[in-house]
Short mmCIF file of C-alpha atoms in Angstrom, two decimals:
data_model
loop_
_atom_site.label_atom_id
_atom_site.label_comp_id
_atom_site.label_asym_id
_atom_site.label_seq_id
_atom_site.Cartn_x
_atom_site.Cartn_y
_atom_site.Cartn_z
CA MET I 10 49.90 -117.11 -2.50
CA ALA I 11 48.02 -113.90 -2.13
CA LYS I 12 50.39 -112.26 -4.49
CA LYS I 13 49.78 -114.91 -7.07
CA LYS I 14 46.03 -114.46 -6.88
CA ALA I 15 46.38 -110.81 -7.42
CA GLN I 16 48.42 -111.39 -10.51
CA HIS I 17 45.92 -113.95 -11.73
CA ALA I 18 43.04 -111.67 -11.22
CA LEU I 19 44.67 -108.95 -13.29
CA HIS I 20 45.90 -111.31 -16.00
CA ILE I 21 43.82 -110.58 -19.07
CA LYS I 22 44.66 -112.09 -22.38
CA SER I 23 44.38 -110.15 -25.54
CA HIS I 24 41.97 -111.15 -28.24
CA THR I 25 39.58 -112.96 -25.80
CA HIS I 26 36.37 -111.77 -27.39
CA GLY I 27 33.84 -114.60 -27.55
CA SER I 28 35.56 -117.01 -25.06
CA SER I 29 33.37 -118.22 -22.17
CA ASN I 30 36.20 -118.43 -19.66
CA GLU I 31 37.28 -114.78 -20.12
CA ILE I 32 36.12 -111.57 -18.35
CA SER I 33 35.69 -108.32 -20.29
CA PHE I 34 36.06 -104.80 -18.94
CA SER I 35 32.31 -104.32 -18.92
CA VAL I 36 31.65 -107.32 -16.72
CA LEU I 37 34.24 -106.27 -14.20
CA ASP I 38 32.84 -102.82 -14.06
CA ALA I 39 29.31 -104.09 -13.51
CA ALA I 40 30.47 -106.37 -10.71
CA ARG I 41 32.35 -103.57 -9.03
CA GLU I 42 29.34 -101.26 -9.25
CA ALA I 43 27.08 -103.94 -7.71
CA ARG I 44 29.52 -104.49 -4.87
CA ASP I 45 29.83 -100.82 -4.08
CA ALA I 46 26.05 -100.40 -4.08
CA ALA I 47 25.62 -103.31 -1.65
CA GLU I 48 28.29 -101.88 0.61
CA ARG I 49 26.57 -98.47 0.69
CA ASP I 50 23.23 -100.07 1.51
CA ARG I 51 24.84 -101.98 4.39
CA ARG I 52 26.44 -98.87 5.86
CA GLU I 53 23.31 -96.80 5.56
CA GLY I 54 21.23 -99.56 7.22
CA ALA I 55 23.69 -99.95 10.06
CA GLY I 56 24.13 -96.27 10.75
CA ALA I 57 20.57 -95.08 10.31
CA GLY I 58 19.48 -92.52 12.87
CA ARG I 59 23.00 -91.40 13.94
CA VAL I 60 25.80 -89.28 12.64
CA PRO I 61 29.01 -91.39 12.12
CA LEU I 62 32.15 -90.22 13.85
CA PHE I 63 34.44 -91.45 11.09
CA THR I 64 33.98 -92.35 7.46
CA LEU I 65 34.72 -96.05 6.71
CA GLY I 66 34.73 -98.02 3.55
CA ARG I 67 36.51 -97.74 0.29
CA GLY I 68 35.08 -94.45 -0.88
CA LYS I 69 37.43 -91.97 -2.56
CA LYS I 70 39.50 -89.78 -0.27
CA PRO I 71 38.10 -86.22 -0.24
CA ARG I 72 40.17 -83.70 -2.14
CA ALA I 73 42.27 -81.55 0.11
CA THR I 74 41.42 -77.88 0.40
CA PRO I 75 43.64 -76.02 -2.06
CA ALA I 76 46.33 -73.79 -0.66
CA ARG I 77 46.16 -69.97 -0.91
CA SER I 78 48.59 -70.08 -3.84
CA GLN I 79 46.59 -72.75 -5.64
CA SER I 80 43.51 -72.22 -7.70
CA ILE I 81 40.52 -74.40 -8.27
CA VAL I 82 40.45 -75.72 -11.80
CA ILE I 83 37.17 -76.85 -13.16
CA PRO I 84 37.66 -79.62 -15.70
CA LYS I 85 36.63 -78.88 -19.21
CA GLY I 86 33.14 -79.99 -19.86
CA ALA I 87 32.34 -80.43 -16.18
CA ALA I 88 29.41 -78.46 -14.76
CA PRO I 89 30.18 -76.33 -11.65
CA ALA I 90 28.65 -77.32 -8.38
CA ARG I 91 25.29 -75.77 -7.53
CA SER I 92 26.59 -74.15 -4.35
CA SER I 93 29.46 -72.50 -6.23
CA ALA I 94 27.10 -71.17 -8.89
CA SER I 95 24.75 -69.85 -6.23
CA SER I 96 27.59 -68.15 -4.36
CA PHE I 97 28.88 -66.60 -7.55
CA ALA I 98 25.42 -65.36 -8.48
CA SER I 99 24.92 -63.91 -5.01
CA ALA I 100 28.28 -62.19 -5.11
CA ALA I 101 27.55 -60.80 -8.57
CA ALA I 102 24.13 -59.61 -7.44
CA ALA I 103 25.66 -57.98 -4.37
CA GLU I 104 28.24 -56.25 -6.52
CA VAL I 105 25.49 -55.04 -8.88
CA ASP I 106 23.47 -53.87 -5.91
CA ARG I 107 26.47 -52.03 -4.51
CA ARG I 108 27.13 -50.40 -7.85
CA ALA I 109 23.44 -49.50 -8.20
CA PHE I 110 23.48 -48.11 -4.66
CA ARG I 111 26.41 -45.90 -5.62
CA ILE I 112 24.80 -44.84 -8.91
CA VAL I 113 21.35 -43.93 -7.49
CA PRO I 114 22.57 -41.03 -5.25
CA VAL I 115 24.57 -39.62 -8.13
CA VAL I 116 21.52 -39.70 -10.37
CA VAL I 117 19.40 -38.11 -7.64
CA VAL I 118 21.96 -35.35 -7.07
CA VAL I 119 22.20 -34.67 -10.80
CA CYS I 120 18.43 -34.52 -11.10
CA VAL I 121 18.17 -32.19 -8.10
CA LEU I 122 20.88 -29.94 -9.51
CA LEU I 123 19.17 -29.86 -12.88
CA ALA I 124 15.85 -29.04 -11.23
CA LEU I 125 17.50 -26.31 -9.16
CA ALA I 126 19.23 -24.90 -12.21
CA LEU I 127 15.98 -24.91 -14.16
CA THR I 128 14.09 -23.32 -11.28
CA LEU I 129 16.84 -20.76 -10.75
CA GLY I 130 16.90 -19.96 -14.44
CA GLN I 131 13.14 -19.53 -14.56
CA THR I 132 13.28 -17.43 -11.39
CA LEU I 133 16.01 -15.21 -12.84
CA ILE I 134 14.07 -14.79 -16.07
CA SER I 135 10.92 -14.02 -14.10
CA MET I 136 12.79 -11.55 -11.89
CA ARG I 137 14.37 -9.89 -14.90
CA THR I 138 10.99 -9.59 -16.63
CA GLN I 139 9.47 -8.28 -13.42
CA GLN I 140 12.28 -5.73 -12.98
CA GLN I 141 11.82 -4.58 -16.57
CA GLY I 142 8.13 -4.08 -15.83
CA PHE I 143 8.94 -2.11 -12.69
CA ARG I 144 11.40 0.11 -14.56
CA SER I 145 8.89 0.69 -17.34
CA SER I 146 6.23 1.64 -14.79
CA LEU I 147 8.73 3.90 -13.04
CA ASN I 148 9.56 5.67 -16.29
CA ASP I 149 5.87 6.15 -17.04
CA ASN I 150 5.24 7.70 -13.63
CA ILE I 151 8.26 9.97 -13.98
CA SER I 152 6.89 11.16 -17.31
CA VAL I 153 3.55 11.89 -15.65
CA ILE I 154 5.29 13.95 -12.96
CA THR I 155 7.25 16.01 -15.46
CA SER I 156 4.21 16.46 -17.72
CA CYS I 157 2.41 18.20 -14.85
CA ASP I 158 4.77 21.13 -15.35
CA GLU I 159 2.68 22.24 -18.29
CA THR I 160 0.11 23.48 -15.80
CA LEU I 161 2.46 24.09 -12.86
CA ILE I 162 4.69 26.57 -14.68
CA PRO I 163 1.92 29.21 -15.03
CA PHE I 164 1.04 28.55 -11.40
CA ASP I 165 4.67 29.05 -10.41
CA GLU I 166 4.84 32.36 -12.26
CA LEU I 167 1.66 33.58 -10.57
CA VAL I 168 2.92 32.62 -7.11
CA MET I 169 6.29 34.30 -7.52
CA ALA I 170 4.58 37.47 -8.73
CA GLN I 171 2.60 37.66 -5.48
CA TYR I 172 5.59 37.90 -3.17
CA ASP I 173 7.38 40.43 -5.33
CA ARG I 174 7.62 43.40 -2.95
CA LYS I 175 7.17 45.82 -5.82
CA ARG I 176 3.65 44.55 -6.38
CA LEU I 177 1.91 45.89 -3.26
CA SER I 178 3.63 49.24 -3.24
CA PRO I 179 1.91 52.60 -2.71
CA SER I 180 4.05 53.96 -5.51
CA ALA I 181 2.84 51.29 -7.98
CA ALA I 182 0.70 52.94 -10.61
CA GLY I 183 -0.59 52.36 -14.10
CA GLN I 184 0.00 48.89 -15.50
CA HIS I 185 2.16 48.02 -12.49
CA ALA I 186 -0.66 48.71 -10.05
CA PRO I 187 -2.18 45.55 -8.55
CA SER I 188 -5.56 44.48 -9.85
CA PHE I 189 -7.87 42.37 -7.77
CA GLU I 190 -9.91 41.36 -10.82
CA ASP I 191 -6.85 40.20 -12.76
CA LEU I 192 -5.56 38.26 -9.79
CA SER I 193 -8.92 36.61 -9.20
CA GLU I 194 -9.22 35.59 -12.85
CA GLY I 195 -5.67 34.26 -12.96
CA TYR I 196 -6.20 32.31 -9.77
CA ARG I 197 -9.41 30.72 -11.02
CA ARG I 198 -7.65 29.73 -14.23
CA VAL I 199 -4.64 28.04 -12.61
CA VAL I 200 -6.76 26.37 -9.93
CA ALA I 201 -8.87 24.74 -12.60
CA ASP I 202 -5.69 23.53 -14.34
CA ILE I 203 -3.76 22.33 -11.29
CA ALA I 204 -6.57 20.28 -9.78
CA PRO I 205 -6.03 17.36 -12.23
CA SER I 206 -2.26 17.76 -11.90
CA ARG I 207 -2.48 17.38 -8.14
CA ALA I 208 -4.43 14.14 -8.55
CA GLN I 209 -1.87 12.81 -11.06
CA LEU I 210 1.02 13.71 -8.76
CA GLU I 211 -0.59 11.94 -5.82
CA GLU I 212 -1.30 8.80 -7.88
CA SER I 213 2.25 8.68 -9.29
CA LEU I 214 3.73 9.27 -5.85
CA ALA I 215 1.74 6.39 -4.37
CA ALA I 216 2.68 4.09 -7.27
CA ILE I 217 6.40 4.86 -6.99
CA GLU I 218 6.39 4.50 -3.21
CA SER I 219 4.81 1.04 -3.53
CA MET I 220 7.35 -0.21 -6.08
CA ARG I 221 10.48 1.20 -4.43
CA PRO I 222 11.14 -1.87 -2.19
CA THR I 223 10.93 -4.16 -5.24
CA LEU I 224 13.55 -2.37 -7.35
CA ALA I 225 16.84 -4.29 -7.51
CA ASP I 226 18.78 -1.92 -9.76
CA ASN I 227 20.60 0.82 -7.85
CA ASN I 228 20.15 3.38 -10.59
CA ALA I 229 16.44 2.68 -10.82
CA GLU I 230 16.13 2.83 -7.03
CA GLU I 231 17.84 6.24 -7.01
CA ALA I 232 15.57 7.38 -9.83
CA ALA I 233 12.56 6.30 -7.77
CA HIS I 234 13.91 8.27 -4.81
CA GLN I 235 14.38 11.36 -6.97
CA ALA I 236 10.93 10.90 -8.52
CA VAL I 237 9.37 10.77 -5.04
CA THR I 238 11.27 13.95 -4.16
CA ALA I 239 10.10 15.66 -7.36
CA ALA I 240 6.45 14.69 -6.81
CA ARG I 241 6.42 15.66 -3.14
CA ALA I 242 8.18 18.93 -3.87
CA ARG I 243 5.55 19.81 -6.45
CA LEU I 244 2.73 18.93 -4.07
CA ASN I 245 4.34 21.03 -1.33
CA MET I 246 4.76 23.87 -3.82
CA LEU I 247 1.06 23.66 -4.62
CA ASP I 248 0.13 23.82 -0.93
CA ALA I 249 2.44 26.73 -0.14
CA GLY I 250 1.63 28.49 -3.42
CA VAL I 251 -2.11 28.28 -2.87
CA ALA I 252 -1.68 29.72 0.63
CA ILE I 253 0.37 32.59 -0.79
CA ILE I 254 -2.18 33.35 -3.50
CA GLU I 255 -5.10 33.23 -1.07
CA GLN I 256 -3.25 35.62 1.24
CA SER I 257 -2.52 37.80 -1.76
CA LEU I 258 -6.17 37.88 -2.77
CA MET I 259 -7.20 39.16 0.65
CA ALA I 260 -4.26 41.54 0.88
CA THR I 261 -4.85 42.90 -2.62
CA GLU I 262 -8.48 43.64 -1.88
CA ALA I 263 -7.58 45.30 1.42
CA PHE I 264 -4.70 47.17 -0.20
CA LEU I 265 -6.93 48.63 -2.88
CA ASP I 266 -9.64 49.54 -0.35
CA CYS I 267 -7.07 51.25 1.84
CA GLN I 268 -5.69 53.16 -1.09
CA GLY I 269 -9.22 54.31 -1.93
CA GLY I 270 -9.96 55.17 1.69
CA TRP I 271 -6.78 57.15 2.09
CA ARG I 272 -7.48 59.07 -1.11
CA ALA I 273 -10.92 59.86 0.29
CA VAL I 274 -9.29 61.17 3.48
CA ILE I 275 -6.97 63.38 1.45
CA ASN I 276 -9.89 64.62 -0.63
CA ALA I 277 -11.90 65.31 2.54
CA ASP I 278 -8.99 67.25 4.04
CA ALA I 279 -8.73 69.33 0.88
CA ALA I 280 -12.46 70.10 0.96
CA ALA I 281 -12.27 71.02 4.67
CA ARG I 282 -9.38 73.37 4.03
CA GLU I 283 -11.29 75.00 1.20
CA ALA I 284 -14.33 75.43 3.43
CA THR I 285 -12.20 77.14 6.07
CA ALA I 286 -10.63 79.42 3.46
CA LEU I 287 -14.02 80.58 2.24
CA LEU I 288 -14.89 81.82 5.72
CA ARG I 289 -12.04 84.31 5.82
CA GLU I 290 -14.54 86.77 4.44
CA MET I 291 -17.85 86.20 6.13
CA SER I 292 -20.76 86.58 3.77
CA GLU I 293 -23.82 84.57 3.05
CA ALA I 294 -22.43 83.45 -0.31
CA ASN I 295 -19.11 82.42 1.15
CA VAL I 296 -20.81 80.63 4.04
CA ARG I 297 -23.01 78.65 1.65
CA ALA I 298 -19.98 77.81 -0.50
CA SER I 299 -18.16 76.71 2.65
CA MET I 300 -21.05 74.48 3.58
CA GLU I 301 -20.85 72.77 0.16
CA GLU I 302 -17.17 72.05 0.71
CA SER I 303 -17.90 70.74 4.18
CA ASP I 304 -20.60 68.48 2.75
CA GLU I 305 -18.04 67.15 0.26
CA ALA I 306 -15.61 66.53 3.08
CA VAL I 307 -18.27 64.62 5.01
CA THR I 308 -19.03 62.49 1.93
CA GLN I 309 -15.36 61.69 1.41
CA LEU I 310 -14.87 60.88 5.08
CA ASN I 311 -17.87 58.57 5.06
CA ASP I 312 -16.41 56.80 2.03
CA ALA I 313 -13.05 56.54 3.78
CA ARG I 314 -14.58 55.04 6.90
CA GLU I 315 -16.52 52.51 4.84
CA LEU I 316 -13.45 51.47 2.84
CA PHE I 317 -11.25 51.14 5.93
CA THR I 318 -13.89 49.06 7.65
CA LYS I 319 -14.26 46.84 4.59
CA ALA I 320 -10.50 46.39 4.25
CA GLN I 321 -10.14 45.41 7.88
CA GLY I 322 -12.94 42.86 7.53
CA ALA I 323 -11.58 41.45 4.27
CA TYR I 324 -8.09 40.82 5.62
CA PRO I 325 -8.07 39.15 9.04
CA GLY I 326 -5.28 40.44 11.21
CA LEU I 327 -5.20 43.85 9.59
CA ASP I 328 -5.61 46.63 12.17
CA LEU I 329 -7.05 49.89 10.83
CA ASP I 330 -8.76 51.06 14.02
CA SER I 331 -6.54 54.15 14.30
CA PHE I 332 -7.46 55.25 10.78
CA ILE I 333 -11.14 54.66 11.41
CA ALA I 334 -10.93 56.67 14.66
CA TYR I 335 -9.18 59.50 12.86
CA VAL I 336 -11.81 59.59 10.11
CA GLU I 337 -14.64 59.55 12.63
CA LYS I 338 -13.04 62.50 14.50
CA ARG I 339 -12.74 64.43 11.26
CA LEU I 340 -16.39 63.67 10.53
CA GLU I 341 -17.42 65.15 13.89
CA ALA I 342 -15.33 68.22 13.15
CA GLN I 343 -16.96 68.75 9.77
CA GLN I 344 -20.41 68.32 11.26
CA ALA I 345 -19.51 71.01 13.81
CA ALA I 346 -18.36 73.23 10.93
CA LEU I 347 -21.69 72.76 9.17
CA ALA I 348 -23.57 73.54 12.36
CA SER I 349 -21.51 76.70 12.79
CA ASP I 350 -22.25 77.81 9.24
CA GLN I 351 -25.93 77.15 9.73
CA ALA I 352 -25.87 79.22 12.93
CA TYR I 353 -24.36 82.08 10.98
CA LEU I 354 -27.15 81.85 8.40
CA ASP I 355 -29.67 81.68 11.23
CA ARG I 356 -28.07 84.67 12.86
CA ASP I 357 -27.65 82.62 16.07
CA LYS I 358 -24.48 84.10 17.50
CA GLU I 359 -24.48 81.91 20.61
CA ALA I 360 -24.82 78.70 18.59
CA LEU I 361 -22.28 80.03 16.13
CA ALA I 362 -19.68 80.55 18.82
CA GLU I 363 -20.46 77.19 20.47
CA GLU I 364 -20.22 75.15 17.26
CA ASN I 365 -17.16 77.03 16.16
CA ASP I 366 -15.36 76.17 19.43
CA ARG I 367 -16.44 72.52 19.13
CA TYR I 368 -15.10 72.41 15.57
CA ASN I 369 -11.70 73.75 16.64
CA ALA I 370 -11.49 71.26 19.50
CA LEU I 371 -12.40 68.31 17.27
CA GLU I 372 -9.86 69.34 14.66
CA ALA I 373 -7.21 69.51 17.37
CA GLU I 374 -8.11 66.00 18.53
CA ALA I 375 -8.02 64.75 14.93
CA ALA I 376 -4.59 66.30 14.48
CA ALA I 377 -3.38 64.47 17.59
CA LEU I 378 -4.71 61.19 16.23
CA ALA I 379 -2.99 61.81 12.91
CA GLN I 380 0.35 61.96 14.71
CA ASP I 381 -0.02 58.29 15.74
CA LEU I 382 -1.18 56.89 12.39
CA GLY I 383 2.29 55.98 11.22
CA ASP I 384 2.41 54.43 7.76
CA ASP I 385 -0.37 54.95 5.29
CA PRO I 386 -3.06 52.26 5.49
CA ASP I 387 -2.12 50.66 2.15
CA GLN I 388 1.49 50.35 3.32
CA ARG I 389 0.25 48.78 6.51
CA VAL I 390 -1.57 46.19 4.41
CA ALA I 391 1.59 45.45 2.40
CA ASN I 392 3.63 45.01 5.57
CA ARG I 393 1.03 42.69 7.00
CA PHE I 394 0.93 40.61 3.81
CA TYR I 395 4.65 40.08 3.39
CA GLU I 396 4.97 39.22 7.05
CA SER I 397 2.16 36.68 6.90
CA ILE I 398 3.53 34.82 3.85
CA GLU I 399 7.15 34.74 4.98
CA ASP I 400 7.01 31.10 6.11
CA GLN I 401 5.12 29.98 2.99
CA VAL I 402 7.61 31.74 0.74
CA THR I 403 10.50 30.00 2.51
CA VAL I 404 8.81 26.62 2.04
CA TYR I 405 7.92 27.36 -1.56
CA GLU I 406 11.44 28.36 -2.50
CA ALA I 407 12.96 25.33 -0.77
CA GLU I 408 10.56 22.90 -2.46
CA ARG I 409 11.09 24.63 -5.77
CA LEU I 410 14.84 24.05 -5.42
CA LYS I 411 14.28 20.38 -4.50
CA ALA I 412 12.07 19.88 -7.54
CA GLY I 413 14.66 21.47 -9.81
CA ASN I 414 17.50 19.29 -8.50
CA ALA I 415 15.38 16.13 -8.78
CA ASP I 416 14.33 17.08 -12.32
CA THR I 417 17.98 17.40 -13.36
CA PHE I 418 18.68 13.81 -12.26
CA LEU I 419 15.47 12.47 -13.80
CA ARG I 420 16.14 14.08 -17.18
CA ASP I 421 19.52 12.35 -17.29
CA TYR I 422 17.99 9.04 -16.12
CA LEU I 423 15.22 9.08 -18.70
CA GLY I 424 17.74 9.87 -21.41
CA LYS I 425 19.84 6.85 -20.48
CA SER I 426 16.78 4.64 -20.12
CA VAL I 427 15.62 5.49 -23.62
CA GLN I 428 19.04 4.66 -25.01
#
């Protein structure tokens, strides 16, 4: 019976359009929709306020979760569920974020490297420009140092002439004889010329010393070292050379005074001998002639004493006391000779004998002093001079050699720098 009803319910005749006793597809669908809606309302009313443990009714069975090997197929024309779209969008955004996160550090690193490269390049260019400026300044200061030789060469010639042992020689005569006036004039001339050169050397030396730590090129650094050596050597030459010339000025003056004083002593001795010879034949004429010679001897001896005293005062350290003592003894002897001659003219035999004995005694004492004089006074001055400048000459020659060696390197360096 139930089976028959089911068949009746599904029995639909064809071509039933317009018949009152027939049911169309649209009517059946509407009835089914109304029934389902009523059923849902009943379930919702009955279960309001609690979560059902099971799902009842005739609703469609939920689709089973696809297996791992299966894939979800979205029907054509059907819109994806909102949750799926949201998940997909979130996943895509996360992937974009992850990619962006990976890209950002790369971009930052590239930018940093570019900035470093640019900075390094600018620094290298700046350093290169700075080094070129340092080398140019170094070359300029080297040129200043070498240009000072225009005034230092005459100075060098004058200095070397002073410690030539042939200069202060008792045998030097004529044009080879030393001249205090010529030396003084030459010294004034070179001093006026070397004063600016000294200032230039000191300025260049200070400039090179200040730039030496900043030089990066080994060749330029060595050139700076050699330039410092050349400048210092020249300054040391000036110091030692000036000391030598100043010693030479004093020694030359003393040397010439001693030569004059010793000539006066020789002239006085000749006059004294002549006075003694005239008295071999005692007569008033011969005695008066003898007195004239003795007066000449006294004049010469006074000149000698004055010159020896002046020489000793002009050249500190020079000892001429023995020569002065000898001259003074000879002066006393000649004064005794004059007194003896005057006693003869006065016909005072007692005074004549007394003064004559005193003269002989004084001459004997003078002869004893002469034995201890040693070298002539001008030779004593020469010995004193060469001894006093020995250290300065050693320094001068050493610094002169240093300057020459440094100049050799600098000439080669400047030649390469110009090329």
